[in-house]
Coordinates of C-alpha atoms (C1' of nucleotides) in Angstrom, one line a residue:
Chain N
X28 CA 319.0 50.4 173.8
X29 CA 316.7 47.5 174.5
X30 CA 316.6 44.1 173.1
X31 CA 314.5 43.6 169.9
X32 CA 311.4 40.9 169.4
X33 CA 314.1 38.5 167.8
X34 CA 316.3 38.4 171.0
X35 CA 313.5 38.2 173.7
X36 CA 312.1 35.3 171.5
X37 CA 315.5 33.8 171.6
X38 CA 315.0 33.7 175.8
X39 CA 312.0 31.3 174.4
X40 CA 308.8 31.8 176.4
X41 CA 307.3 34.1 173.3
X42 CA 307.4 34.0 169.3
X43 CA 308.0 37.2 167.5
X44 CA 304.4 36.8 166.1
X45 CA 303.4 36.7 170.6
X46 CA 305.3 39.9 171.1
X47 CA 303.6 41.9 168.2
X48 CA 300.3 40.3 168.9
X49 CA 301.0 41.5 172.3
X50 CA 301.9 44.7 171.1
X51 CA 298.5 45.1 169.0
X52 CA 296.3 44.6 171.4
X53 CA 297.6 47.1 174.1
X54 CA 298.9 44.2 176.4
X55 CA 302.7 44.8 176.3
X56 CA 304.2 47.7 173.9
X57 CA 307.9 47.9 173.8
X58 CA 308.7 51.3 175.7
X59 CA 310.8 52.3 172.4
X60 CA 311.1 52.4 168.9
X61 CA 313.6 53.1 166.6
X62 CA 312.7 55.6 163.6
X63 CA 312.9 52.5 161.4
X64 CA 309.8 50.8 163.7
X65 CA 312.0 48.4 165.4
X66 CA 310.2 47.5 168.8
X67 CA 313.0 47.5 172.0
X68 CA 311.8 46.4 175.0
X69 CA 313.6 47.6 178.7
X70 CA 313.5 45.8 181.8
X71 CA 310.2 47.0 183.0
X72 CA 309.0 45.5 180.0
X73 CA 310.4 41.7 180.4
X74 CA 309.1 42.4 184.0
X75 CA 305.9 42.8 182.5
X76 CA 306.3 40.2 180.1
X77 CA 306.9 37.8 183.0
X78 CA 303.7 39.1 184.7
X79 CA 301.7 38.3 181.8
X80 CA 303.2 34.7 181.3
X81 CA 302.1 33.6 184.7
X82 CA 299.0 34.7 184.4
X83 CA 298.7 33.4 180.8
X84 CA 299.9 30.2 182.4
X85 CA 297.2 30.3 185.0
X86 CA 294.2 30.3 181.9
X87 CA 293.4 33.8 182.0
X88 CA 292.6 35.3 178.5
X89 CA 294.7 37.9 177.6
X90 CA 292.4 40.9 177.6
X91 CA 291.6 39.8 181.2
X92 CA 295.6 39.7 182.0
X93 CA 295.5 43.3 180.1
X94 CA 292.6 44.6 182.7
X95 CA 293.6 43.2 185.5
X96 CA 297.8 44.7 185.4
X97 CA 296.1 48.3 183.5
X98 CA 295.0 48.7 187.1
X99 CA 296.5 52.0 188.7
X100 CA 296.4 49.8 191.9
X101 CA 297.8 46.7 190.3
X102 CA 300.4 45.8 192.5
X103 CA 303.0 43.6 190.8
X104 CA 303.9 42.0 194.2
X105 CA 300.3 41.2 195.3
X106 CA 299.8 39.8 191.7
X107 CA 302.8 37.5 192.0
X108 CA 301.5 36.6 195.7
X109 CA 297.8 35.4 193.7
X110 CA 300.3 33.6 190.8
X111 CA 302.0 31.9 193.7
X112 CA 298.7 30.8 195.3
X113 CA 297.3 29.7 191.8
X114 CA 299.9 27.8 191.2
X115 CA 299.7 25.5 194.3
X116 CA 296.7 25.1 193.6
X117 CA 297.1 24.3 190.2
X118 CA 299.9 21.4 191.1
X119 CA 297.3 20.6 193.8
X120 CA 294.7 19.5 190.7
X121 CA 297.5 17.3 189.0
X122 CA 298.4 15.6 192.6
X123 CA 294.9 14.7 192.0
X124 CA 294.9 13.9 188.5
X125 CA 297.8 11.6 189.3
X126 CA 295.1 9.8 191.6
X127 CA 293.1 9.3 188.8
X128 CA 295.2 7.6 186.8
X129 CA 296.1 5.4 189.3
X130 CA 292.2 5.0 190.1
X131 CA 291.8 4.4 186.2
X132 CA 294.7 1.8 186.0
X133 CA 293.2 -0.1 189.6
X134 CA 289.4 -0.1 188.0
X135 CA 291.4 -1.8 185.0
X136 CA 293.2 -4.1 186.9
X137 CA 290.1 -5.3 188.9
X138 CA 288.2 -5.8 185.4
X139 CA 285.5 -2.8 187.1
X140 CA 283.9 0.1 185.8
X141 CA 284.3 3.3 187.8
X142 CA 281.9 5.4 188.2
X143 CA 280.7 8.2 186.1
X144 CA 281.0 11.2 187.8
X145 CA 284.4 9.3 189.6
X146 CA 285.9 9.3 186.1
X147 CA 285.5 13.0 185.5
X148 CA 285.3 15.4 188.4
X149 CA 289.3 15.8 188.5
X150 CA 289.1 17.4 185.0
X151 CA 288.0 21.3 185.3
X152 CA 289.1 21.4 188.7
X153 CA 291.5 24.0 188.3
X154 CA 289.1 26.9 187.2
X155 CA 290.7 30.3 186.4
X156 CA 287.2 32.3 186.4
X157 CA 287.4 31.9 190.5
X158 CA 290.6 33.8 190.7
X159 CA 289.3 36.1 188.0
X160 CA 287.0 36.9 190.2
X161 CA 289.0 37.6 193.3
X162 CA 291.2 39.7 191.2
X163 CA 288.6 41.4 189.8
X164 CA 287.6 42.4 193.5
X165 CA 290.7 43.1 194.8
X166 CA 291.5 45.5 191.3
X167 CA 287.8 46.2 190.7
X168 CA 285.5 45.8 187.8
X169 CA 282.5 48.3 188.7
X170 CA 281.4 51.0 187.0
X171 CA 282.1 53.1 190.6
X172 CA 285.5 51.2 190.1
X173 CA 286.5 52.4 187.1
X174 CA 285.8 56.2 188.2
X175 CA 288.2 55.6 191.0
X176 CA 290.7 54.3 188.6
X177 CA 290.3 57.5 186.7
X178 CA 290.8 59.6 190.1
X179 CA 293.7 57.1 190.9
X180 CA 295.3 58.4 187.6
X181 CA 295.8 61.7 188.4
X182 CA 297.6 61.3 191.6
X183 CA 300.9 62.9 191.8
X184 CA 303.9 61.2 193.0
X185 CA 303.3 63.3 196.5
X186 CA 300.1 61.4 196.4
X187 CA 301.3 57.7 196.3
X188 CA 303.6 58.8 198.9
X189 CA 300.7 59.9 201.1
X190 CA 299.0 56.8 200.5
X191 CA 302.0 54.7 201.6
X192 CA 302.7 57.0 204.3
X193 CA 299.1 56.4 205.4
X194 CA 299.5 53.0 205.1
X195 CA 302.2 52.6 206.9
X196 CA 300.8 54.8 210.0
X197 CA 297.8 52.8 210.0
X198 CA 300.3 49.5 210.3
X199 CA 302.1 50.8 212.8
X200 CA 298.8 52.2 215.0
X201 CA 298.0 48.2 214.8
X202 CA 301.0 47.4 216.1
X203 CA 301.0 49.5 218.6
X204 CA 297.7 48.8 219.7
X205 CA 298.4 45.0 220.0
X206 CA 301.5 46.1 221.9
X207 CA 299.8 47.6 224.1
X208 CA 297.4 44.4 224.8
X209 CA 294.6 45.5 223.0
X210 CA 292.0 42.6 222.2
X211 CA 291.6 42.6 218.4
X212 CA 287.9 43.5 218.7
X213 CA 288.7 46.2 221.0
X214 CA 286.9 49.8 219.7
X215 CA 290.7 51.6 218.8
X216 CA 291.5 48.0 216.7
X217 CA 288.1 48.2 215.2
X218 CA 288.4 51.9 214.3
X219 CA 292.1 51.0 213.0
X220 CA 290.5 48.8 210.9
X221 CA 288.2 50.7 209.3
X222 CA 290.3 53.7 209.1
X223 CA 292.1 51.0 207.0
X224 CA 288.9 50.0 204.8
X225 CA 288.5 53.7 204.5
X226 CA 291.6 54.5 202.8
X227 CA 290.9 51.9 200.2
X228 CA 287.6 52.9 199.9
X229 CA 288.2 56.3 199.7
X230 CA 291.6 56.4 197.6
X231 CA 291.0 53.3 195.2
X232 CA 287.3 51.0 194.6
X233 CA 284.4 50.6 196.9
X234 CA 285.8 48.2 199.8
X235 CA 282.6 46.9 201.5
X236 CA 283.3 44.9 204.6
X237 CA 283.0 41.3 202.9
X238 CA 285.7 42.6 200.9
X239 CA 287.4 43.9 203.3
X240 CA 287.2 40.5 205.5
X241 CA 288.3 38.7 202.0
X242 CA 291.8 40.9 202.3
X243 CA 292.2 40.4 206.0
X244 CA 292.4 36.9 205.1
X245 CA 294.5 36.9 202.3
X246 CA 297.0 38.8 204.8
X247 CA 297.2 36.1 206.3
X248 CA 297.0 33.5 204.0
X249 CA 300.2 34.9 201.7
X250 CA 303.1 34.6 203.4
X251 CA 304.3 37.0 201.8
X252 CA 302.2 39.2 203.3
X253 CA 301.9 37.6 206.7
X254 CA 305.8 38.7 206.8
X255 CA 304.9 42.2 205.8
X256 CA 302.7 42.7 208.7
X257 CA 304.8 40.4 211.3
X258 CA 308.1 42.1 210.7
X259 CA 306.2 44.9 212.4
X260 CA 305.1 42.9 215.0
X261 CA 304.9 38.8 215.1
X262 CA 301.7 38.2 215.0
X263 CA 300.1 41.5 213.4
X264 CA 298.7 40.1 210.3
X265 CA 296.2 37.3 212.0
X266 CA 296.0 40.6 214.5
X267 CA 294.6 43.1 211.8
X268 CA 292.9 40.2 210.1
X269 CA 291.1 39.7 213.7
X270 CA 290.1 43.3 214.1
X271 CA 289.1 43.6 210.2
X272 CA 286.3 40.6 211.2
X273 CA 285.4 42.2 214.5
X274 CA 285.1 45.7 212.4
X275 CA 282.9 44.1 209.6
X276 CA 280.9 42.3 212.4
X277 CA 280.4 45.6 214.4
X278 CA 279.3 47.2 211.4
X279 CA 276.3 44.1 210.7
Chain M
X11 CA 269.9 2.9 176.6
X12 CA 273.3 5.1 177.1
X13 CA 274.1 8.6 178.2
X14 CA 272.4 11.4 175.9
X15 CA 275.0 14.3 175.4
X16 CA 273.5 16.6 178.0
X17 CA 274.1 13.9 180.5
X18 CA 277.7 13.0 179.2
X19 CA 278.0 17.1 179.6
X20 CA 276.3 17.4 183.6
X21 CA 279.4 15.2 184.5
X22 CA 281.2 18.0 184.1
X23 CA 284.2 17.7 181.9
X24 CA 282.8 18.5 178.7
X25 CA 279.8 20.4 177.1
X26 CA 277.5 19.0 175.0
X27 CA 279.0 21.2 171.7
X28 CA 282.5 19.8 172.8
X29 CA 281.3 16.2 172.7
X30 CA 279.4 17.4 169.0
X31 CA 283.0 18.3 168.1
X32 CA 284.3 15.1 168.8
X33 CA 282.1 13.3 166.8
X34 CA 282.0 15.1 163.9
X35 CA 286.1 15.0 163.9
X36 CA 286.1 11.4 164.8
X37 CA 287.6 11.4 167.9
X38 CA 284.9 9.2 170.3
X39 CA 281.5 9.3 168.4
X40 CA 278.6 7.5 170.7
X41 CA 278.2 3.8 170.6
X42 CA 274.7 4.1 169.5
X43 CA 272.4 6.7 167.9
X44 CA 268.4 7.0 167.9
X45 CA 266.2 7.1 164.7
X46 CA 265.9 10.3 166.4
X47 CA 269.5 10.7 165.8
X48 CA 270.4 11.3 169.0
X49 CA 273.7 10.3 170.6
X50 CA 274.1 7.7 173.6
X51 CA 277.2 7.0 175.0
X52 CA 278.1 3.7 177.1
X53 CA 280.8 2.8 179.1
X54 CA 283.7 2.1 176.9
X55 CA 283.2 5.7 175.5
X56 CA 283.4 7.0 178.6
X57 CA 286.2 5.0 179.3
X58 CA 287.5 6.9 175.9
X59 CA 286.6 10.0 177.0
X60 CA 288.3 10.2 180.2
X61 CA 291.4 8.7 178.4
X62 CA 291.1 11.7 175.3
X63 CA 290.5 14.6 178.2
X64 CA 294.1 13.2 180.0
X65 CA 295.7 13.9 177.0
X66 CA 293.8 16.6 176.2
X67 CA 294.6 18.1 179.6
X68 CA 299.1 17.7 178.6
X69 CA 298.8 19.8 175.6
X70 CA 297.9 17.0 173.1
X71 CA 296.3 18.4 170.0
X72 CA 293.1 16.3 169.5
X73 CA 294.0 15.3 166.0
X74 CA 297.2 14.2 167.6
X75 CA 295.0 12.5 170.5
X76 CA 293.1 10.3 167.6
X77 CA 296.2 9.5 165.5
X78 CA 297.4 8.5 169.0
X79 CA 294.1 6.2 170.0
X80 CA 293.2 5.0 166.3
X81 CA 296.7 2.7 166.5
X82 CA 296.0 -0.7 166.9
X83 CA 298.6 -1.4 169.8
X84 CA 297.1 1.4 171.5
X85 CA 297.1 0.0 175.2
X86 CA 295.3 1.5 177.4
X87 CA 297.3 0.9 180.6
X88 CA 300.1 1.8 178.4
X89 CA 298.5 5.4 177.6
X90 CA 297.7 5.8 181.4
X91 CA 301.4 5.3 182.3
X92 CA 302.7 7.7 179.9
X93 CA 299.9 10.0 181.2
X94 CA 301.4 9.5 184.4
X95 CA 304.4 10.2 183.8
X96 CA 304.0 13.4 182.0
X97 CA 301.4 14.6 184.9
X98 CA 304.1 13.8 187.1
X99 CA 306.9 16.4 185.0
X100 CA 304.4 18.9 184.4
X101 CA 303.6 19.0 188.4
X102 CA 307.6 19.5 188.7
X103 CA 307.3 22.6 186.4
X104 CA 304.7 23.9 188.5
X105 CA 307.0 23.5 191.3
X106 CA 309.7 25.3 188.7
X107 CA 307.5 28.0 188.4
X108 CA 306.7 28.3 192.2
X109 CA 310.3 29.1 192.4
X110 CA 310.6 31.3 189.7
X111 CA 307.3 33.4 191.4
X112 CA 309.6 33.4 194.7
X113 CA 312.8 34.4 192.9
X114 CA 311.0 37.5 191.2
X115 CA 309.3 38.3 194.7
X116 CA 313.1 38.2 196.4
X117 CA 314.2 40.4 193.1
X118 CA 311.4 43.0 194.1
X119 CA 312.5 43.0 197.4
X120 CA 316.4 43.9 197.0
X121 CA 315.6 46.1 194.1
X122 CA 317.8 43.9 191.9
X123 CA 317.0 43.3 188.2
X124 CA 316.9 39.8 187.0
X125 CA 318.8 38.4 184.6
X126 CA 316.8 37.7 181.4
X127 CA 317.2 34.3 180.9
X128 CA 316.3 33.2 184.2
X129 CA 313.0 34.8 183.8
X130 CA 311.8 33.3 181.2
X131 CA 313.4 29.5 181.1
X132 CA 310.8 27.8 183.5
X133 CA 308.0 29.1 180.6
X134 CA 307.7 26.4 178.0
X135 CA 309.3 23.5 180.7
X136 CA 307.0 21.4 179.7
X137 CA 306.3 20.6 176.2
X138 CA 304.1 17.8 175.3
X139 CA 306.0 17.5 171.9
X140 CA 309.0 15.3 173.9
X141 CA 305.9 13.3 174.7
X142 CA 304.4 12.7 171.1
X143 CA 307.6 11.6 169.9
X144 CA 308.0 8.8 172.5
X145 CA 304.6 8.1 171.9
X146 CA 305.0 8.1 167.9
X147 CA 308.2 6.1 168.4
X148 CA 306.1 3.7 170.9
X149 CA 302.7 4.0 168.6
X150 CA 304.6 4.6 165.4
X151 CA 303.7 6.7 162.7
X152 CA 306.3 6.1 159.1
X153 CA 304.7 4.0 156.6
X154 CA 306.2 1.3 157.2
X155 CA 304.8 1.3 160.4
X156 CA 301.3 2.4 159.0
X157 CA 301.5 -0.6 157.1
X158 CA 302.1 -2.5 159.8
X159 CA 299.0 -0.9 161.3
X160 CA 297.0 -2.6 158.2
X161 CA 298.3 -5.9 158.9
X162 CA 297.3 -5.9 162.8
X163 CA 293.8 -4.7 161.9
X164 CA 293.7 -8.4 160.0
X165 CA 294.5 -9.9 163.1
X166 CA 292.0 -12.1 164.6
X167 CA 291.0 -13.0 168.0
X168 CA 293.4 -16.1 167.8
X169 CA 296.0 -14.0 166.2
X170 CA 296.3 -11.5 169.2
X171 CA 295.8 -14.6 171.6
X172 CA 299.4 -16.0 169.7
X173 CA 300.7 -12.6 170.4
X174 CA 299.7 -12.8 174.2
X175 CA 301.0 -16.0 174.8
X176 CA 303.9 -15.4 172.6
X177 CA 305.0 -12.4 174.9
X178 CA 304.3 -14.5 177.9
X179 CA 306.4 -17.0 177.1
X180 CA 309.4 -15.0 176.4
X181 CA 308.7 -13.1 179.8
X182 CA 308.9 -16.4 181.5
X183 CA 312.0 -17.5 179.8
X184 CA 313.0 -14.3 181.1
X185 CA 312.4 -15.1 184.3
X186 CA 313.9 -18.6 183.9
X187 CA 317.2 -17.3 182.5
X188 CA 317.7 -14.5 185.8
X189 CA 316.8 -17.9 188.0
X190 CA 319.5 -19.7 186.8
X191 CA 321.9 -17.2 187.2
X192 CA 322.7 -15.8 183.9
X193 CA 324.0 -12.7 183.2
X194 CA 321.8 -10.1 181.2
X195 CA 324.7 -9.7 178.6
X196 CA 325.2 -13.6 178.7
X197 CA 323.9 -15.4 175.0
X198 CA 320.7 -16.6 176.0
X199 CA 319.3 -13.4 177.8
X200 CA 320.3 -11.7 175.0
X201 CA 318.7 -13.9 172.0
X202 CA 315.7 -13.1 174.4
X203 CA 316.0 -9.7 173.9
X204 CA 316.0 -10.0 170.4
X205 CA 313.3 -12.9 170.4
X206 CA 311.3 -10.0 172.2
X207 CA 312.4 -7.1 169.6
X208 CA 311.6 -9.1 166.6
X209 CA 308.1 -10.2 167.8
X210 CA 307.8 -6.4 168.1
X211 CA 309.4 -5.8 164.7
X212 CA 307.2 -8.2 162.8
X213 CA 304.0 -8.1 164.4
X214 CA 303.4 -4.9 165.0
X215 CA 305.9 -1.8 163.9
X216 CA 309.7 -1.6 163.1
X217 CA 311.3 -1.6 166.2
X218 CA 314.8 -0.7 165.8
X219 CA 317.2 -1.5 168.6
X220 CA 317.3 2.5 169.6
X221 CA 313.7 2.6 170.1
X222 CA 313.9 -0.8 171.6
X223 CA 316.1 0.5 174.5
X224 CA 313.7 3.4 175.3
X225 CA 311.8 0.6 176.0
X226 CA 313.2 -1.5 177.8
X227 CA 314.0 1.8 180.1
X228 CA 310.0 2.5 180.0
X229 CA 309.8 -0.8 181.5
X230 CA 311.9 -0.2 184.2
X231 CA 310.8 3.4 184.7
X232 CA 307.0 3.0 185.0
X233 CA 306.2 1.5 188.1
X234 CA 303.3 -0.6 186.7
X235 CA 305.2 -2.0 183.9
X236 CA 308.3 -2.7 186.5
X237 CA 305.6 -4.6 188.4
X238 CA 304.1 -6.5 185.4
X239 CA 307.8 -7.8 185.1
X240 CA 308.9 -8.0 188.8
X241 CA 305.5 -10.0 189.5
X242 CA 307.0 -13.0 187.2
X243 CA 310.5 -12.4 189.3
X244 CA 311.7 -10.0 191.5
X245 CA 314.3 -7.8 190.5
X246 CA 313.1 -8.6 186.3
X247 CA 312.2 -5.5 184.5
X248 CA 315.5 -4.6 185.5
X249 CA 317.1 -7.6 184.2
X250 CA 315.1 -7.3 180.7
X251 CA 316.1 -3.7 180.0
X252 CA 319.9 -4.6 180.6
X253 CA 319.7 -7.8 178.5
X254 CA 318.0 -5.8 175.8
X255 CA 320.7 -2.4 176.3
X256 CA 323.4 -6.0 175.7
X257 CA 321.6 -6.9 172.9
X258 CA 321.6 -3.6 171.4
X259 CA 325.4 -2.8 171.9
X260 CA 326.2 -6.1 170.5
X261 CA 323.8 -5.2 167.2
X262 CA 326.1 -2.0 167.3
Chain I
dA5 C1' 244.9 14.3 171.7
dC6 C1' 247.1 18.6 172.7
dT7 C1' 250.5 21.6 175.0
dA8 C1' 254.6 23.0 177.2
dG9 C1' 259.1 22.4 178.6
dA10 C1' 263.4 20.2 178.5
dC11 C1' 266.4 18.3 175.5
dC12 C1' 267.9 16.6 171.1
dC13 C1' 269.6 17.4 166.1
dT14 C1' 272.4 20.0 162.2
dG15 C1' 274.4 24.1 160.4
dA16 C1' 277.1 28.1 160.6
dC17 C1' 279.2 32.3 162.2
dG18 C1' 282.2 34.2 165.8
dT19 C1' 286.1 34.1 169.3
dT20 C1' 290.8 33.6 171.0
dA21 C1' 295.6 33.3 170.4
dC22 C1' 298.5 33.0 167.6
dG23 C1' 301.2 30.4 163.0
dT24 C1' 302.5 31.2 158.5
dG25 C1' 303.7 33.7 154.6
dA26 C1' 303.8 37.8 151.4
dG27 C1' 306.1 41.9 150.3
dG28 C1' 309.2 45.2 151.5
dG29 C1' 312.6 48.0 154.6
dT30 C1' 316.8 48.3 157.9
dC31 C1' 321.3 47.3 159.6
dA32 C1' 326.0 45.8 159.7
dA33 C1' 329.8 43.4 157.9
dG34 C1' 332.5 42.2 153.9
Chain P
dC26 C1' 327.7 48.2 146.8
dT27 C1' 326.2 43.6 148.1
dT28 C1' 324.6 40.1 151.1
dG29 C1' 322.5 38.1 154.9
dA30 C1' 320.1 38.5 159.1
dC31 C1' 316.5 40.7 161.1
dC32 C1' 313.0 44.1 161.3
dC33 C1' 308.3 46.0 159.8
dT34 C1' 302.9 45.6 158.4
dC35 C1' 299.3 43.1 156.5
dA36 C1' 296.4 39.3 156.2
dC37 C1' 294.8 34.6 155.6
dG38 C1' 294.6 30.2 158.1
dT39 C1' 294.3 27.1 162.1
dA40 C1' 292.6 24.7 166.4
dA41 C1' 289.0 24.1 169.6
dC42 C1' 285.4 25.2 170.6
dG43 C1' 281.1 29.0 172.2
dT44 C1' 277.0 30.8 170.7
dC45 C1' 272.9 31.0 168.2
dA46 C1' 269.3 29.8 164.6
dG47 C1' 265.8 26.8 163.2
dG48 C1' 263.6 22.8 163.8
dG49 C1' 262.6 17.9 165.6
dT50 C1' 261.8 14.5 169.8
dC51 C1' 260.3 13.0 174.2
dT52 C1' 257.7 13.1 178.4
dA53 C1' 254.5 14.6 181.7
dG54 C1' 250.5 17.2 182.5
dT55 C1' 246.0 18.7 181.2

DNA sequence: ACTAGACCCTGACGTTACGTGAGGGTCAAG
DNA sequence: CTTGACCCTCACGTAACGTCAGGGTCTAGT
């Protein structure tokens, strides 16, 4: 039996009024109700729950939040890994906001008057539509997209473990080619690499090369992810990020 | 000839049906108008602006934002060091929340379910409502103080000179009284105190000896304000927010 | 002087994410 | 059975604008 609207109020992140607003609009249903209507929400659900906080922390509107985590490739790990990166970059903005104020209270001191453009360019620095956007690449938003999210629906669980077991070969084959000395724009890296692109392309949403570079990098960036590929190897995520440029360059 | 709306809007920060929205609800309406009627804003509402879209930017409600601005002891270095200060706590949430992305990543990772509460707590860290009351209680908002407000618009030039010098004064017998040696609980630093709290009291808002601690603690706190005091004396902000915390415990 | 384009104005409906309250049912303890 | 705490659905209201309609103003070009 899980907890009811009252007690995951009480943990105090969301009203009662949140968690059926939530609930009427598709974005978080409680995965049981009692015969009586009574809404009781499980663990997967606060883990959702959480999901959607961050991102509703981050400025994304709520049927955005609802898109983006509907995704059958959503991957609650990668989303946390864009929440982390969001949110550096968030506390980035008020570092510089900070400066402004100290700017502000300097210009006052000195009797001056700061400049317009000066005054305002720290406000709307933080600007959620940009990540929006690179979530909506990495999870999709085309037309072409949203047929491979219907095909991605009807995998079996045999499926998914294919995909991982892929995956994982694929991970392995680059570590074992960088093992064995191979230059990341060597032709069996390159194929590696788009034998990689492939399986996204081909199981998920159209990857095109740009994207394609655009998640090389963010292998790297996250270091999260970074540790993913390096506890293969150290050094396999800059490595398959390497050959993923020298594929999307081979391919013009 | 000030900035038109659209040119107020290319800075960046605001657009032109924002600025529209401000006007019409009071909150910074243009220094001058056309026959044309159109809007031009000069430097002091600028100066306005940027100090509305700081508040604005910590959760503020604009009506708030006026009541906050509209008060005649509203200081504008004042304002900026509260901003500060709440920039400063809502950049330590962000690091909070950092965390609490790295905790649910090392969750994932173990397979471990987390507990609730620890979920949830860092949402809702920072609430500008803390803020609002210290900066009712430093602004004011009962009737007595709104009649207060009434009496300070009647102030003239002269009058707010006589406050100025007033405050100076005391801040240099201040400074006298820590020269000579005198303890910040001794008599004379504490009539001081309540020279300085009863200047408050009847010139401006009631200023009980609670709110009077807060502050003498502000002083000490904001770096600015400790440098307005420490500029007369090294070692003085300090000195005036014991004498006052003396002169409050002896009140009772 | 006329025209076109950029920008201004006021007025008003719509959007987003809930807050608040009405009216009534459910559950558990006394 | 009663009472109090909590649940439900429904629906109007709020805050802060976004968007659009309809029309005026200003400036440069013709």
């Amino acid at each position: 039996m899980g907890r009811t609207v009252g007690e995951v109020a009480a943990l105090g992140a969301v009203s009662v009024r949140t968690l059926h607003h939530y609930d009427a609009i598709g974005l978080l249903s409680p995965s049981e109700r009692s015969p009586a209507g009574y809404r009781f929400y499980g663990d997967a659900d606060l883990e959702r729950l959480q999901q959607v906080l961050f991102f509703r922390e981050l400025g994304f509107g709520l049927a955005e939040i609802g898109r983006i985590m509907s995704d059958a490739t959503f991957d609650r790990l990668e989303a946390l890994l864009l929440q982390r990166r969001m949110l550096e970059e968030k506390a980035r903005q008020l570092g510089h906001m900070i400066d402004a104020v100290d700017d502000a209270v300097d210009a006052m001191e000195k009797g001056e008057v700061m400049d317009d453009k000066d005054m305002f360019e720290v406000f709307g620095e933080f600007d959620p539509k940009q990540y929006e956007q690179e979530a909506r690449e990495r999870w999709g938003s085309t037309d072409a997209y949203k047929e491979s999210v219907e095909r991605a629906k009807k995998y079996t669980k045999d499926d998914w473990k294919q995909v991982k077991d892929d995956q994982e070969r694929v991970s392995l084959a680059f570590a074992d080619a960088m093992g064995r000395g191979l230059p990341a724009d060597s032709r069996e890296a390159m194929d590696l690499a788009e034998e990689h692109r492939l399986q996204i392309d081909r199981r998920f949403y159209p990857c095109s090369h740009q994207m394609h570079v655009g998640l090389g990098t963010m292998y790297v960036a996250d270091p999260r992810f970074a540790r993913h590929y390096d506890d293969f190897r150290p050094g396999l995520a800059q490595y398959v990020c390497d050959a993923i440029r020298a594929n999307a360059k081979r391919a013009g």
